[in-house]
mmCIF file of C-alpha atoms and ligand atoms in Angstrom:
data_model
loop_
_atom_site.group_PDB
_atom_site.id
_atom_site.type_symbol
_atom_site.label_atom_id
_atom_site.label_comp_id
_atom_site.label_asym_id
_atom_site.label_seq_id
_atom_site.Cartn_x
_atom_site.Cartn_y
_atom_site.Cartn_z
ATOM 1 C CA UNK A 1 -8.633 3.384 -15.485
ATOM 2 C CA UNK A 2 -8.397 6.839 -13.821
ATOM 3 C CA UNK A 3 -4.716 8.427 -13.375
ATOM 4 C CA UNK A 4 -4.091 10.091 -10.394
ATOM 5 C CA UNK A 5 -1.646 12.769 -11.942
ATOM 6 C CA UNK A 6 -2.145 15.190 -9.321
ATOM 7 C CA UNK A 7 1.640 15.799 -8.830
ATOM 8 C CA UNK A 8 2.542 14.600 -12.482
ATOM 9 C CA UNK A 9 1.788 17.363 -15.074
ATOM 10 C CA UNK A 10 4.306 17.227 -17.679
ATOM 11 C CA UNK A 11 5.753 13.916 -16.775
ATOM 12 C CA UNK A 12 6.154 11.009 -19.311
ATOM 13 C CA UNK A 13 6.723 7.399 -20.120
ATOM 14 C CA UNK A 14 8.154 6.463 -23.344
ATOM 15 C CA UNK A 15 6.983 9.715 -24.594
ATOM 16 C CA UNK A 16 3.317 9.325 -23.359
ATOM 17 C CA UNK A 17 2.346 12.307 -21.156
ATOM 18 C CA UNK A 18 0.635 11.766 -18.183
ATOM 19 C CA UNK A 19 -3.116 11.617 -18.174
ATOM 20 C CA UNK A 20 -2.985 10.049 -21.768
ATOM 21 C CA UNK A 21 -2.696 6.490 -20.226
ATOM 22 C CA UNK A 22 -6.134 5.458 -18.689
ATOM 23 C CA UNK A 23 -9.599 6.715 -19.583
ATOM 24 C CA UNK A 24 -9.032 9.889 -17.976
ATOM 25 C CA UNK A 25 -6.245 11.593 -15.895
ATOM 26 C CA UNK A 26 -6.802 13.892 -12.839
ATOM 27 C CA UNK A 27 -4.551 16.895 -12.325
ATOM 28 C CA UNK A 28 -4.302 19.173 -9.191
ATOM 29 C CA UNK A 29 -3.628 22.869 -9.374
ATOM 30 C CA UNK A 30 -3.336 23.000 -5.452
ATOM 31 C CA UNK A 31 -0.714 25.857 -4.959
ATOM 32 C CA UNK A 32 1.921 23.406 -3.844
ATOM 33 C CA UNK A 33 1.593 21.353 -7.420
ATOM 34 C CA UNK A 34 4.182 22.102 -10.244
ATOM 35 C CA UNK A 35 1.341 24.085 -11.667
ATOM 36 C CA UNK A 36 -0.230 25.864 -8.807
ATOM 37 C CA UNK A 37 -3.102 28.058 -8.612
ATOM 38 C CA UNK A 38 -3.453 30.531 -5.796
ATOM 39 C CA UNK A 39 -6.221 28.597 -4.415
ATOM 40 C CA UNK A 40 -7.793 25.133 -5.199
ATOM 41 C CA UNK A 41 -8.408 23.834 -8.636
ATOM 42 C CA UNK A 42 -8.200 20.761 -10.670
ATOM 43 C CA UNK A 43 -8.655 19.417 -14.173
ATOM 44 C CA UNK A 44 -9.703 15.985 -15.571
ATOM 45 C CA UNK A 45 -8.564 15.147 -19.048
ATOM 46 C CA UNK A 46 -9.969 12.438 -21.335
ATOM 47 C CA UNK A 47 -9.908 11.393 -25.014
ATOM 48 C CA UNK A 48 -13.490 9.695 -24.357
ATOM 49 C CA UNK A 49 -16.210 12.261 -25.808
ATOM 50 C CA UNK A 50 -18.998 10.553 -23.801
ATOM 51 C CA UNK A 51 -16.749 10.518 -20.501
ATOM 52 C CA UNK A 52 -16.275 14.059 -21.346
ATOM 53 C CA UNK A 53 -19.893 15.057 -21.630
ATOM 54 C CA UNK A 54 -20.708 13.536 -18.601
ATOM 55 C CA UNK A 55 -17.916 14.838 -16.344
ATOM 56 C CA UNK A 56 -19.162 18.515 -17.778
ATOM 57 C CA UNK A 57 -22.686 17.647 -16.491
ATOM 58 C CA UNK A 58 -21.432 16.767 -13.217
ATOM 59 C CA UNK A 59 -19.131 19.539 -12.334
ATOM 60 C CA UNK A 60 -22.181 21.603 -13.113
ATOM 61 C CA UNK A 61 -24.598 20.296 -10.602
ATOM 62 C CA UNK A 62 -25.679 17.468 -13.063
ATOM 63 C CA UNK A 63 -27.086 19.912 -15.425
ATOM 64 C CA UNK A 64 -26.828 20.001 -19.315
ATOM 65 C CA UNK A 65 -29.385 22.359 -20.114
ATOM 66 C CA UNK A 66 -30.227 25.111 -17.489
ATOM 67 C CA UNK A 67 -32.355 23.929 -14.619
ATOM 68 C CA UNK A 68 -32.793 20.412 -16.001
ATOM 69 C CA UNK A 69 -30.821 18.098 -13.976
ATOM 70 C CA UNK A 70 -29.977 14.803 -15.712
ATOM 71 C CA UNK A 71 -28.000 13.138 -12.902
ATOM 72 C CA UNK A 72 -26.774 14.053 -9.165
ATOM 73 C CA UNK A 73 -23.758 16.487 -9.690
ATOM 74 C CA UNK A 74 -21.527 18.536 -7.644
ATOM 75 C CA UNK A 75 -20.201 22.117 -7.817
ATOM 76 C CA UNK A 76 -16.971 21.347 -9.467
ATOM 77 C CA UNK A 77 -16.286 24.267 -12.080
ATOM 78 C CA UNK A 78 -12.892 25.993 -11.778
ATOM 79 C CA UNK A 79 -13.014 29.217 -10.530
ATOM 80 C CA UNK A 80 -12.331 32.076 -13.142
ATOM 81 C CA UNK A 81 -9.856 33.645 -10.881
ATOM 82 C CA UNK A 82 -7.912 30.552 -10.601
ATOM 83 C CA UNK A 83 -8.240 29.979 -14.456
ATOM 84 C CA UNK A 84 -6.788 33.488 -15.010
ATOM 85 C CA UNK A 85 -3.717 32.723 -12.726
ATOM 86 C CA UNK A 86 -3.111 29.323 -14.212
ATOM 87 C CA UNK A 87 -3.365 30.615 -17.892
ATOM 88 C CA UNK A 88 -0.371 32.897 -17.121
ATOM 89 C CA UNK A 89 1.612 30.533 -15.019
ATOM 90 C CA UNK A 90 1.501 27.668 -17.548
ATOM 91 C CA UNK A 91 3.568 29.432 -19.861
ATOM 92 C CA UNK A 92 6.278 29.011 -17.497
ATOM 93 C CA UNK A 93 5.536 25.591 -16.605
ATOM 94 C CA UNK A 94 8.423 24.027 -18.667
ATOM 95 C CA UNK A 95 11.299 26.098 -17.222
ATOM 96 C CA UNK A 96 10.177 25.421 -13.882
ATOM 97 C CA UNK A 97 10.006 21.788 -14.632
ATOM 98 C CA UNK A 98 13.728 21.779 -15.846
ATOM 99 C CA UNK A 99 14.467 23.701 -12.798
ATOM 100 C CA UNK A 100 12.998 20.962 -10.645
ATOM 101 C CA UNK A 101 15.059 18.404 -12.690
ATOM 102 C CA UNK A 102 18.165 19.869 -12.466
ATOM 103 C CA UNK A 103 17.791 20.339 -8.822
ATOM 104 C CA UNK A 104 17.009 16.463 -8.655
ATOM 105 C CA UNK A 105 20.081 15.653 -10.926
ATOM 106 C CA UNK A 106 22.458 17.718 -8.311
ATOM 107 C CA UNK A 107 20.997 15.881 -5.339
ATOM 108 C CA UNK A 108 21.188 12.515 -7.183
ATOM 109 C CA UNK A 109 24.852 13.112 -7.615
ATOM 110 C CA UNK A 110 25.691 14.541 -4.305
ATOM 111 C CA UNK A 111 24.026 12.037 -2.307
ATOM 112 C CA UNK A 112 24.380 8.907 -3.986
ATOM 113 C CA UNK A 113 25.825 6.153 -1.631
ATOM 114 C CA UNK A 114 24.347 7.872 1.692
ATOM 115 C CA UNK A 115 20.622 7.678 0.966
ATOM 116 C CA UNK A 116 18.289 5.867 -1.641
ATOM 117 C CA UNK A 117 17.769 8.529 -4.328
ATOM 118 C CA UNK A 118 14.599 8.446 -6.580
ATOM 119 C CA UNK A 119 15.233 5.793 -8.828
ATOM 120 C CA UNK A 120 14.151 6.880 -12.607
ATOM 121 C CA UNK A 121 13.830 3.880 -15.066
ATOM 122 C CA UNK A 122 14.754 4.471 -18.731
ATOM 123 C CA UNK A 123 12.180 6.223 -20.854
ATOM 124 C CA UNK A 124 10.633 7.662 -17.769
ATOM 125 C CA UNK A 125 10.469 11.969 -17.743
ATOM 126 C CA UNK A 126 10.070 12.830 -13.977
ATOM 127 C CA UNK A 127 8.790 16.108 -12.792
ATOM 128 C CA UNK A 128 9.788 15.988 -9.299
ATOM 129 C CA UNK A 129 6.797 17.480 -7.623
ATOM 130 C CA UNK A 130 8.830 16.201 -4.515
ATOM 131 C CA UNK A 131 12.322 14.563 -4.235
ATOM 132 C CA UNK A 132 12.098 12.109 -1.866
ATOM 133 C CA UNK A 133 14.722 9.984 -0.443
ATOM 134 C CA UNK A 134 14.663 6.521 1.858
ATOM 135 C CA UNK A 135 16.720 6.042 4.416
ATOM 136 C CA UNK A 136 16.434 3.968 7.801
ATOM 137 C CA UNK A 137 17.644 6.951 9.757
ATOM 138 C CA UNK A 138 14.830 9.203 8.736
ATOM 139 C CA UNK A 139 13.809 10.886 11.776
ATOM 140 C CA UNK A 140 17.289 11.613 12.983
ATOM 141 C CA UNK A 141 18.132 12.903 9.817
ATOM 142 C CA UNK A 142 15.028 15.181 9.660
ATOM 143 C CA UNK A 143 16.106 16.257 13.023
ATOM 144 C CA UNK A 144 19.784 17.133 12.144
ATOM 145 C CA UNK A 145 18.495 19.086 8.999
ATOM 146 C CA UNK A 146 15.859 21.075 11.177
ATOM 147 C CA UNK A 147 19.045 21.982 13.630
ATOM 148 C CA UNK A 148 20.805 23.388 10.664
ATOM 149 C CA UNK A 149 18.035 25.384 9.104
ATOM 150 C CA UNK A 150 17.098 23.004 6.340
ATOM 151 C CA UNK A 151 13.420 22.043 6.009
ATOM 152 C CA UNK A 152 12.315 18.576 5.009
ATOM 153 C CA UNK A 153 8.908 17.193 5.138
ATOM 154 C CA UNK A 154 7.333 13.510 5.467
ATOM 155 C CA UNK A 155 4.852 12.686 2.458
ATOM 156 C CA UNK A 156 3.180 10.596 3.667
ATOM 157 C CA UNK A 157 3.528 9.463 7.425
ATOM 158 C CA UNK A 158 0.506 7.177 7.453
ATOM 159 C CA UNK A 159 -0.405 4.808 4.775
ATOM 160 C CA UNK A 160 -3.816 4.496 3.332
ATOM 161 C CA UNK A 161 -4.611 1.230 5.056
ATOM 162 C CA UNK A 162 -3.584 2.705 8.424
ATOM 163 C CA UNK A 163 -5.786 5.798 8.130
ATOM 164 C CA UNK A 164 -8.800 6.042 10.591
ATOM 165 C CA UNK A 165 -10.974 6.689 7.550
ATOM 166 C CA UNK A 166 -10.401 3.037 6.055
ATOM 167 C CA UNK A 167 -10.465 1.143 9.411
ATOM 168 C CA UNK A 168 -13.720 -0.184 8.246
ATOM 169 C CA UNK A 169 -11.785 -2.159 5.491
ATOM 170 C CA UNK A 170 -10.116 -4.137 8.208
ATOM 171 C CA UNK A 171 -6.502 -4.026 7.394
ATOM 172 C CA UNK A 172 -3.886 -3.407 10.050
ATOM 173 C CA UNK A 173 -0.267 -3.104 10.598
ATOM 174 C CA UNK A 174 1.816 -5.800 8.424
ATOM 175 C CA UNK A 175 -0.775 -6.142 5.537
ATOM 176 C CA UNK A 176 0.966 -3.667 3.321
ATOM 177 C CA UNK A 177 4.666 -4.235 4.317
ATOM 178 C CA UNK A 178 6.213 -2.142 1.552
ATOM 179 C CA UNK A 179 3.849 0.807 2.215
ATOM 180 C CA UNK A 180 4.696 0.912 5.590
ATOM 181 C CA UNK A 181 8.289 0.679 5.288
ATOM 182 C CA UNK A 182 8.415 3.293 2.920
ATOM 183 C CA UNK A 183 6.362 5.348 5.072
ATOM 184 C CA UNK A 184 8.799 5.075 7.897
ATOM 185 C CA UNK A 185 11.941 5.745 5.753
ATOM 186 C CA UNK A 186 10.744 8.631 3.130
ATOM 187 C CA UNK A 187 11.996 12.237 3.566
ATOM 188 C CA UNK A 188 11.290 14.864 0.848
ATOM 189 C CA UNK A 189 14.032 17.685 0.340
ATOM 190 C CA UNK A 190 13.489 21.079 -1.130
ATOM 191 C CA UNK A 191 13.259 20.894 -4.807
ATOM 192 C CA UNK A 192 11.136 23.738 -5.900
ATOM 193 C CA UNK A 193 12.330 25.873 -9.243
ATOM 194 C CA UNK A 194 13.361 28.849 -7.113
ATOM 195 C CA UNK A 195 15.680 27.008 -4.600
ATOM 196 C CA UNK A 196 19.071 28.756 -5.494
ATOM 197 C CA UNK A 197 22.305 26.893 -5.942
ATOM 198 C CA UNK A 198 23.449 28.281 -2.479
ATOM 199 C CA UNK A 199 20.306 26.772 -0.649
ATOM 200 C CA UNK A 200 20.654 23.518 -2.444
ATOM 201 C CA UNK A 201 24.066 23.168 -1.577
ATOM 202 C CA UNK A 202 23.213 23.696 2.124
ATOM 203 C CA UNK A 203 20.918 20.879 1.667
ATOM 204 C CA UNK A 204 23.178 18.475 0.262
ATOM 205 C CA UNK A 205 25.815 19.497 2.974
ATOM 206 C CA UNK A 206 23.350 19.090 5.873
ATOM 207 C CA UNK A 207 22.615 15.453 4.578
ATOM 208 C CA UNK A 208 26.401 14.624 4.054
ATOM 209 C CA UNK A 209 27.457 15.925 7.567
ATOM 210 C CA UNK A 210 24.559 13.578 9.128
ATOM 211 C CA UNK A 211 26.197 10.581 7.525
ATOM 212 C CA UNK A 212 29.821 11.439 8.369
HETATM 213 C C1 PLP B 301 -2.330 16.639 -4.325
HETATM 214 C C2 PLP B 301 -2.822 15.510 -4.760
HETATM 215 C C3 PLP B 301 -4.251 14.939 -4.366
HETATM 216 C C4 PLP B 301 -5.218 15.969 -4.280
HETATM 217 O O1 PLP B 301 -5.370 17.215 -4.953
HETATM 218 P P1 PLP B 301 -6.632 18.029 -4.741
HETATM 219 O O2 PLP B 301 -6.334 19.277 -5.794
HETATM 220 O O3 PLP B 301 -6.197 18.817 -3.147
HETATM 221 O O4 PLP B 301 -7.718 17.715 -4.802
HETATM 222 C C5 PLP B 301 -4.352 13.471 -4.953
HETATM 223 N N1 PLP B 301 -3.440 12.944 -5.229
HETATM 224 C C6 PLP B 301 -2.044 13.218 -5.436
HETATM 225 C C7 PLP B 301 -1.078 12.317 -5.834
HETATM 226 C C8 PLP B 301 -1.788 14.482 -4.901
HETATM 227 O O5 PLP B 301 -0.500 14.974 -4.663
#
């Protein structure tokens, strides 16, 4: 099993951190992630020595020894400049994570009963790369927020099985009703660590005023 932990650095289930559940876990350092570089970057974590050796080879054009290619690889090295940025930002990750969790707790309280707030089961540590609510009146709510200068985003409007890239698999509307319903009802609110108290109050007021 390979975990897609792109949004989940720092998250955990019953004390087990993301990336420690499967054979390997993948982190993204795309700028919008909780630990973001100044450009693209990522990391694979694994406890399997052989798998790690294979990955090191693959990310370096399939080469273990210079100019000898044991397998077909890619150029998947983390750029040194991005690594320098990430090393500095890593020290602040815990603080940023706590800010995201505080913002989420605030929205949980302010929006309870109006929209479906993100459920967090016992033992789960959520790091809120996104704070996504569900509501049947999603598009009208997004329009209302926009009029009030409150940004919101739909992650993600088109489920995988309806993407042109996967049309060849032969799935259509109705085949994954839960994904389809979620993609029609989901809306993400600003939850980033630098959000001020006044800003998050304005977000909550915007949602509350929509529902009267
Ligand atoms: C951002 C993201 C990716 C892609 O990460 P890249 O660094 O752009 O390759 C994959 N999966 C999830 C869940 C993501 O949020």
